Coordinates of C-alpha atoms in Angstrom, one line a residue:
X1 CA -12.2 -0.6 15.2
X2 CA -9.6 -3.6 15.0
X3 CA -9.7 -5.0 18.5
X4 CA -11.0 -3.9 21.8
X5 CA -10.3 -5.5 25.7
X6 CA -13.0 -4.6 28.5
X7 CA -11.1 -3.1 31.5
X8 CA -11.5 -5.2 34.5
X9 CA -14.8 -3.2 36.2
X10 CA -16.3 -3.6 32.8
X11 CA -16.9 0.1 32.8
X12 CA -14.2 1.3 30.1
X13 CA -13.6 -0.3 26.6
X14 CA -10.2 -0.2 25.5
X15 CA -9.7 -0.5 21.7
X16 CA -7.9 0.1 18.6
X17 CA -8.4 1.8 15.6
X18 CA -6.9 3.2 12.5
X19 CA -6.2 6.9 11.7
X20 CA -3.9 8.5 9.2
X21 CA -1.8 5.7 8.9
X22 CA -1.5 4.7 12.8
X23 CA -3.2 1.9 14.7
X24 CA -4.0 4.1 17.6
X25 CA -5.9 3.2 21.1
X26 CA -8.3 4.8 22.4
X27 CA -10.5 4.1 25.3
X28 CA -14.9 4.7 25.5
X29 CA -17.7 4.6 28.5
X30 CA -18.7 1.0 28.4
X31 CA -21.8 2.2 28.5
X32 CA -22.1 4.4 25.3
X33 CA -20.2 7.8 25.0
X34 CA -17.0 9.5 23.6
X35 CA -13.9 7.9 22.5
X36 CA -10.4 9.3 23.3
X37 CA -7.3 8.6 22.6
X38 CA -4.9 7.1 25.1
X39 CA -1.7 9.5 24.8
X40 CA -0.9 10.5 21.4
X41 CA 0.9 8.3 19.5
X42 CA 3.7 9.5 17.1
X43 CA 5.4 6.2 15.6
X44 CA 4.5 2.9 15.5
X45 CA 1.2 0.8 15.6
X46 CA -0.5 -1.2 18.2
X47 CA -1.9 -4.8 17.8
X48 CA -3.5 -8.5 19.7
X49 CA -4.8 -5.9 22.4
X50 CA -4.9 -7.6 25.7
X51 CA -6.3 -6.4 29.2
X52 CA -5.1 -8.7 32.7
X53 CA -7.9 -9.7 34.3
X54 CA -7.5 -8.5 38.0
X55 CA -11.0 -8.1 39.3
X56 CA -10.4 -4.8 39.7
X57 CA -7.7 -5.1 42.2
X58 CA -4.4 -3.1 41.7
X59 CA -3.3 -1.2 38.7
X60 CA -4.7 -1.5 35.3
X61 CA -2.3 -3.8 33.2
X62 CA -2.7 -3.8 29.5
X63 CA -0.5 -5.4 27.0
X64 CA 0.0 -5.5 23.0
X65 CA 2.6 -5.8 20.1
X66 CA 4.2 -2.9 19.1
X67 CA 5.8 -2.4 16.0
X68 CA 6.9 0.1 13.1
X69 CA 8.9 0.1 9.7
X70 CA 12.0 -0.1 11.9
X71 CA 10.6 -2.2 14.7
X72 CA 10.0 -5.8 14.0
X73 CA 7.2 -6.8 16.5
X74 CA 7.5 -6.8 20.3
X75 CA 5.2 -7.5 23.2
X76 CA 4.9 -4.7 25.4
X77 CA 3.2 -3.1 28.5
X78 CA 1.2 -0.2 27.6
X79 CA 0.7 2.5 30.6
X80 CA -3.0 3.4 30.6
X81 CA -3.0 6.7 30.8
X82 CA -0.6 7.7 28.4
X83 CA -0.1 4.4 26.3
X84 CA 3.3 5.0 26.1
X85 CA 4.6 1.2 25.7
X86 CA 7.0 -0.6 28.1
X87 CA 9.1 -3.5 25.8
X88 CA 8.4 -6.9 27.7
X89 CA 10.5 -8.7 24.7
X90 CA 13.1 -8.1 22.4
X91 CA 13.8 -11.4 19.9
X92 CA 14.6 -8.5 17.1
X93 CA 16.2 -5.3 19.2
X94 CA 19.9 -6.2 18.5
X95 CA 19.4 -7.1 15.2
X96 CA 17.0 -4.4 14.1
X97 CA 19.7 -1.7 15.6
X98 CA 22.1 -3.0 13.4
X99 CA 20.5 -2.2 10.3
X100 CA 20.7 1.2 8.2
X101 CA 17.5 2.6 8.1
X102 CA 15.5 5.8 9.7
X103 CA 12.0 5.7 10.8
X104 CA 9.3 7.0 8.4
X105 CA 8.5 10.5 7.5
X106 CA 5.0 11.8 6.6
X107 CA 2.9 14.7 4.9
X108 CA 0.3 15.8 3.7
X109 CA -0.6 17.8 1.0
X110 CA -4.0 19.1 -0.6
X111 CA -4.8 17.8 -4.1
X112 CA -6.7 19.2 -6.6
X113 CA -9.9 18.2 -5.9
X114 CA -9.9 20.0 -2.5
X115 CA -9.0 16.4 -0.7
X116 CA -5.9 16.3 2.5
X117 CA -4.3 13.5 1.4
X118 CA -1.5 11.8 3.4
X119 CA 2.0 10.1 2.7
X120 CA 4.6 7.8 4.1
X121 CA 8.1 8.0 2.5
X122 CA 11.0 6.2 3.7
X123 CA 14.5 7.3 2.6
X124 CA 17.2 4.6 1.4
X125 CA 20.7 3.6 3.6
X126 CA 23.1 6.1 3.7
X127 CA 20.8 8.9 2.9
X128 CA 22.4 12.0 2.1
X129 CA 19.8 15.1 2.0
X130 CA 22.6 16.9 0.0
X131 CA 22.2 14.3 -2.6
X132 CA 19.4 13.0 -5.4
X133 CA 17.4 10.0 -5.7
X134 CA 14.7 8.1 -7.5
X135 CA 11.6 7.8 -6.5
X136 CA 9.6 4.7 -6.0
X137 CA 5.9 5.4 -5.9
X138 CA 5.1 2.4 -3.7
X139 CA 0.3 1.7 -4.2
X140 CA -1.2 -0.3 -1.1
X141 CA -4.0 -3.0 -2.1
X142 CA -7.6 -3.3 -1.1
X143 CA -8.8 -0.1 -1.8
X144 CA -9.9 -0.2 1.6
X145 CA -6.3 -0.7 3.9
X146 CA -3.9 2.2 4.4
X147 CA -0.3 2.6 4.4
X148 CA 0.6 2.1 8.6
X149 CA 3.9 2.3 9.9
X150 CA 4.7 -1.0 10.5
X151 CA 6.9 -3.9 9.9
X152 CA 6.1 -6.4 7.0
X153 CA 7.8 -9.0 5.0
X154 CA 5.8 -7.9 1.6
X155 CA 6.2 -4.7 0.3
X156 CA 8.7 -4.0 2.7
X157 CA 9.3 0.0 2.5
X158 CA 13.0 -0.1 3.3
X159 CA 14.2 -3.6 1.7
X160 CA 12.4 -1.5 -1.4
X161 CA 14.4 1.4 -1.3
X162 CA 17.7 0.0 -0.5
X163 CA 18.9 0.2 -3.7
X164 CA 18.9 3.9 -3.4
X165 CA 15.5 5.0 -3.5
X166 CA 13.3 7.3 -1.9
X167 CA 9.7 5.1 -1.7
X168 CA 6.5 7.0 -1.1
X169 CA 3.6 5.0 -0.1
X170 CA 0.1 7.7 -0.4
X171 CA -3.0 7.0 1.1
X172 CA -5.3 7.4 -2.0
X173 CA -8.6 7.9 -2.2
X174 CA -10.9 4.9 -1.0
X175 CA -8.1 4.5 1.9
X176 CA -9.4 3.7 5.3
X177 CA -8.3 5.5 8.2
X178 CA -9.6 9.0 7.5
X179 CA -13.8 8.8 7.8
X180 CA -16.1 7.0 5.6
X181 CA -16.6 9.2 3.0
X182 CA -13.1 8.9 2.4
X183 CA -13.2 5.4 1.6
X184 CA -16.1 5.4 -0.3
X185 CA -14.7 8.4 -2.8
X186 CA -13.8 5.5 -5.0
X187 CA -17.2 4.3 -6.1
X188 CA -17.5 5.4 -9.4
X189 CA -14.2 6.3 -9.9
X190 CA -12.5 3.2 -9.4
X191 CA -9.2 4.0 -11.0
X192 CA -8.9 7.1 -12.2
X193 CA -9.0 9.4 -8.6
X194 CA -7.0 6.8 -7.1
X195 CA -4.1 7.5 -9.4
X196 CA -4.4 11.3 -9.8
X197 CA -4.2 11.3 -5.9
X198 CA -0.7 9.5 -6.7
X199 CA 0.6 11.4 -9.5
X200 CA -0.2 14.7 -7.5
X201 CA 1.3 12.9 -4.3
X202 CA 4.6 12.4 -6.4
X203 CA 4.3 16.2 -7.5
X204 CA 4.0 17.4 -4.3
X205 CA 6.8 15.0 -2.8
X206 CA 9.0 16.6 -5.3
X207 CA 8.4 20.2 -5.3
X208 CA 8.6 19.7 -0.6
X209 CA 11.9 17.3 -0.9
X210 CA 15.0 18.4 -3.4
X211 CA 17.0 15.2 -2.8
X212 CA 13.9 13.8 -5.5
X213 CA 14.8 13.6 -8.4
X214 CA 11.8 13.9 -10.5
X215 CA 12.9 12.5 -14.0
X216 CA 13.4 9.2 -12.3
X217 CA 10.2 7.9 -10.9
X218 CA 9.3 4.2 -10.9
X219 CA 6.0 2.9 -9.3
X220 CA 4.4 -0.7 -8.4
X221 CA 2.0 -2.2 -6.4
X222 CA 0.0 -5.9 -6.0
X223 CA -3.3 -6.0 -6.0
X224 CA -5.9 -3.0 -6.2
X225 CA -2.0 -1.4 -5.9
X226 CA -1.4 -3.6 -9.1
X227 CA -4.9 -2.3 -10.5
X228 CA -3.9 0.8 -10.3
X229 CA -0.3 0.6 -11.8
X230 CA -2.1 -1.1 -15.1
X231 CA -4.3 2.1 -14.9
X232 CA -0.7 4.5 -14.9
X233 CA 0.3 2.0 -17.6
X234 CA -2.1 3.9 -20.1
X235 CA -2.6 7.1 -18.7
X236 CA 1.0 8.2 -17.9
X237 CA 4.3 8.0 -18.9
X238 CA 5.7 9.6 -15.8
X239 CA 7.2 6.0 -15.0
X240 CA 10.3 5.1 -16.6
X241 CA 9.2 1.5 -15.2
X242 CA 6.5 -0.2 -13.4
X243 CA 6.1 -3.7 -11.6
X244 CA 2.5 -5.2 -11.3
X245 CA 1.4 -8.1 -9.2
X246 CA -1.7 -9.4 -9.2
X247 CA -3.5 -6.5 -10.9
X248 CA -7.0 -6.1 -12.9
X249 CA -6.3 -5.2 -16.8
X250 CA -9.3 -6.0 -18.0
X251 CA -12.6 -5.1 -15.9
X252 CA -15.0 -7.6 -17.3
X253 CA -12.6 -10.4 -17.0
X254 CA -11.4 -9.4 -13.5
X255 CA -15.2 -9.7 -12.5
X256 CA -16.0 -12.6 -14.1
X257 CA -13.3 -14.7 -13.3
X258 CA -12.9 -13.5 -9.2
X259 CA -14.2 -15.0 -6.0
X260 CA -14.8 -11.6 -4.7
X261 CA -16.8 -9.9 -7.6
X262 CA -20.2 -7.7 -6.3
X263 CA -17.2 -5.5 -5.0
X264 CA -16.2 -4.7 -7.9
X265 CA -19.8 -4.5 -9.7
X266 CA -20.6 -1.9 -6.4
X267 CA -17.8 0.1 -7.5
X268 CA -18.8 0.6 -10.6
X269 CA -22.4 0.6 -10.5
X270 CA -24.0 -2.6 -11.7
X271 CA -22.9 -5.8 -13.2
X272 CA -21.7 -5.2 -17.3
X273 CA -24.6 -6.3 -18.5
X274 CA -26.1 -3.1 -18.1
X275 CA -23.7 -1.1 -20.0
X276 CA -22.4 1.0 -16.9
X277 CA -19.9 3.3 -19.3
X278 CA -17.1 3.0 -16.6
X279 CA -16.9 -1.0 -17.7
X280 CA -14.8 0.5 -20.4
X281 CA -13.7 4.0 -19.5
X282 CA -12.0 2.9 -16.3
X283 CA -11.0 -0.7 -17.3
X284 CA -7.2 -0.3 -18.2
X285 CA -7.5 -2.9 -21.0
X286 CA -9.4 -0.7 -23.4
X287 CA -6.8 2.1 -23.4
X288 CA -3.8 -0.5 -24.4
X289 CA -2.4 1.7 -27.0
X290 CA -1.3 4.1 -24.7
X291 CA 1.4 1.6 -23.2
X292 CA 4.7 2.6 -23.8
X293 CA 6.5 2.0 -20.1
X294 CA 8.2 -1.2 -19.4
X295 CA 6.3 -3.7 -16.7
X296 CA 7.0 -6.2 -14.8
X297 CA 4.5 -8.4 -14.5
X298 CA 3.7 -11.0 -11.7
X299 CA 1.1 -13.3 -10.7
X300 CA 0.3 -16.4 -8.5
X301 CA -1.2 -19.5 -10.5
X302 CA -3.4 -20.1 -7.5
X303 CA -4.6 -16.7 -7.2
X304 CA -8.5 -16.4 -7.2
X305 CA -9.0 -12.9 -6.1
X306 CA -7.4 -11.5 -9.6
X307 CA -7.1 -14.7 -11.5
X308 CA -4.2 -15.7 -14.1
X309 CA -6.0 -14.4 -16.6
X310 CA -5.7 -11.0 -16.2
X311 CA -1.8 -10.9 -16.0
X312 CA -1.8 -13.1 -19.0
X313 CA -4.3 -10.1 -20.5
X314 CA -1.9 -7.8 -19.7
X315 CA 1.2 -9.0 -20.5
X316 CA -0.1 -10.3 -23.9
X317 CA -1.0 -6.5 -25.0
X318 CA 2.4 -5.5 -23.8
X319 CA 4.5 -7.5 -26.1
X320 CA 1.3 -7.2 -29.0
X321 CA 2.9 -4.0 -29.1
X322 CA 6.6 -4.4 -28.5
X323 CA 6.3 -3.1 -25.1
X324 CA 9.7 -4.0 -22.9
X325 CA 7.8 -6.5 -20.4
X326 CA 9.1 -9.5 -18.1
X327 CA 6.4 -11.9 -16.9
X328 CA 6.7 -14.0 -13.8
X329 CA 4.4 -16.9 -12.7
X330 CA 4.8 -18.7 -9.4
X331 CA 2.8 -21.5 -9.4
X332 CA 2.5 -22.4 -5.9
X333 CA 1.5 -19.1 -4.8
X334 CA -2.1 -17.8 -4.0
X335 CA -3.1 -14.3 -4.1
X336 CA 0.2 -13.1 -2.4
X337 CA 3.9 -13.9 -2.4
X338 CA 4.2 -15.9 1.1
X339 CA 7.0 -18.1 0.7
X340 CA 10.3 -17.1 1.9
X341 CA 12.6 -18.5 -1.3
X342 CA 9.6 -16.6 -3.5
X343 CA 9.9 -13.7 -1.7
X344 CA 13.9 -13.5 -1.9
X345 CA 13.5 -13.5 -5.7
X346 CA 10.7 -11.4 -6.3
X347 CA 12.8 -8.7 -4.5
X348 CA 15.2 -9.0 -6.3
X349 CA 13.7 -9.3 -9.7
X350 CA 12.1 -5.8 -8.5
X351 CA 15.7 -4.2 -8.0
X352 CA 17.0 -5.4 -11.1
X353 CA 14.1 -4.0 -13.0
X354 CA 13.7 -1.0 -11.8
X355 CA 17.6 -0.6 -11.6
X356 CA 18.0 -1.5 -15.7
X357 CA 15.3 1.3 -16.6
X358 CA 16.8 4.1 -14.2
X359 CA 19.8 3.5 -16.3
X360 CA 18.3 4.5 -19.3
X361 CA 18.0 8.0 -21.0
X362 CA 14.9 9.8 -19.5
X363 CA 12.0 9.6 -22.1
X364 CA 10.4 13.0 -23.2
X365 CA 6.5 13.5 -21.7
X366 CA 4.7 13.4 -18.7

């Protein structure tokens, strides 16, 4: 649960809640019982849940934001009993409608460890489904956060993909959004599920959608979604590029150096001191001779959840061993890429990155 708003009589709570990749709302008994959802909701997510406070007199009047990847934000009336939403505003209407891009699609698939695992993909401007494109395997942070449709300045799906990409954004294991056990499938297995749920994502994208096409395939992600890309770094070669930002190389390091360490010592059992294996079989840093795909790498200076350190790491094995790697620093930026200038370049650093290595003959190996 996200938010919640007690209805008027205090009898009902009204709240919101994530579930396969939707901020949904759903009302309960005030007084302990079931939850159900208000409506069924298709597109979009809710958000800053409010309730008017009437006394119980007249109609109930609830009101939120609205949004989705092709909706920038909006206040809106939500009808209680099938929370379809009402626009009260529209600062971004006009100028969202005059931009060339389709809502998100979804599926899921089963992977191979028996898991329903579910996906977002956008398609790029001017898509043609007669026609092929590359695909960008976009990794969410956190572990635990999920791919929602939404609008967002970082990481935006579309601004990603408008260079002629189709971007898929999976919710791997550890995901929130679909039950507990779910999200806690990545204790103990830190890296290595995670990105076989992407790879197999990927696979499946391909074999469902023939306008992929499969020998160009780029991936990226910042935090745990930078974790992860180091860990595709060594294991796979898949990606004819990758872009990190603010990702663990080195497990030790990461821990020893972050303000937010016992999650990481939970997730892999204890603190290194007691010589848990995965220390070393999960921690990207001790399979560096296995890199052999370009990265772009990218950090804040003032980051203190993955500290400098471990993009240095990283970067410093890549060209120890000739790798084709681009390192960027921003030095007045935290943990993640917030200021607008910052933002305009790190977007395009991405396109011209990922652009330069499409270009190039397809490497032999999976």
């Amino acid at each position: 649960m996200v938010a919640y708003a007690l209805a008027p009589d205090s009898r009902t709570v009204f709240f919101l809640a994530e579930d396969a990749g939707h901020m949904r709302l759903f009302r309960a008994p005030a007084s302990g019982g079931h939850e159900q959802e208000v409506g069924t909701m298709t597109s979009g997510t809710f958000g800053g849940l409010q309730i008017a406070s009437n006394t119980g007199k007249g109609p109930l009047r609830i009101a939120a934001v609205w949004e989705s990847a092709t909706n920038p934000p909006e206040v809106v009336r939500i009808d209680p009993a099938t929370a379809r939403p009402t626009p009260l505003t529209k600062f971004n209407t006009d100028r969202a409608a005059r931009i060339d891009w389709q809502p998100l699609r979804e599926f899921w698939f089963t992977s191979s460890k028996g898991k329903r695992i579910h996906s977002f993909y956008a398609v790029p401007p001017g898509f043609d489904s007669t026609k092929t494109y590359p695909l960008f395997v976009l990794i969410h942070g956190g572990a635990a956060n999920m791919w929602t449709d939404n609008f967002g300045l970082r990481w935006n799906p579309h601004l990603l993909g408008a260079p002629g990409y189709v971007v898929l954004m999976t919710d791997y294991r550890g995901s929130t959004g679909y039950g507990e056990k779910f999200s806690q499938d990545i204790q103990f297995d830190p890296l290595q599920g995670p990105a076989n749920d992407l790879n197999e994502a990927a696979d499946s994208a391909i074999k469902r959608f023939h306008f992929i096409d499969a020998s160009r395939q780029v991936a990226g992600g910042a935090s745990y979604g930078g974790h992860l890309t180091n860990w595709l770094a060594v294991t796979t070669t898949r990606y004819r590029a990758l872009v990190s930002h603010a990702g663990e190389w080195d497990l030790e390091t990461q821990w020893a150096t972050s303000d937010y360490n016992y999650d990481r010592e939970r997730n892999v059992g204890g603190p290194p001191w007691e010589d848990n294996p995965l220390w070393r079989t999960q921690s990207p840093m001790r399979f560096a001779k296995n890199l052999h795909t370009p990265v772009l790498v990218s950090v804040g200076e003032r980051d203190f959840r993955v500290p400098m350190n471990n993009a240095l790491e990283f970067w410093t094995a890549l060209q120890r061993q000739q790798i084709p790697s681009k390192l960027i620093i921003w030095p007045e930026e935290n943990h993640w890429i917030l200021k607008g200038e910052d933002s305009r370049f790190f977007y395009k650093e991405v396109a011209a990155w990922f652009a330069r290595w499409l270009s190039e003959p397809a490497a032999t190996g999976q």
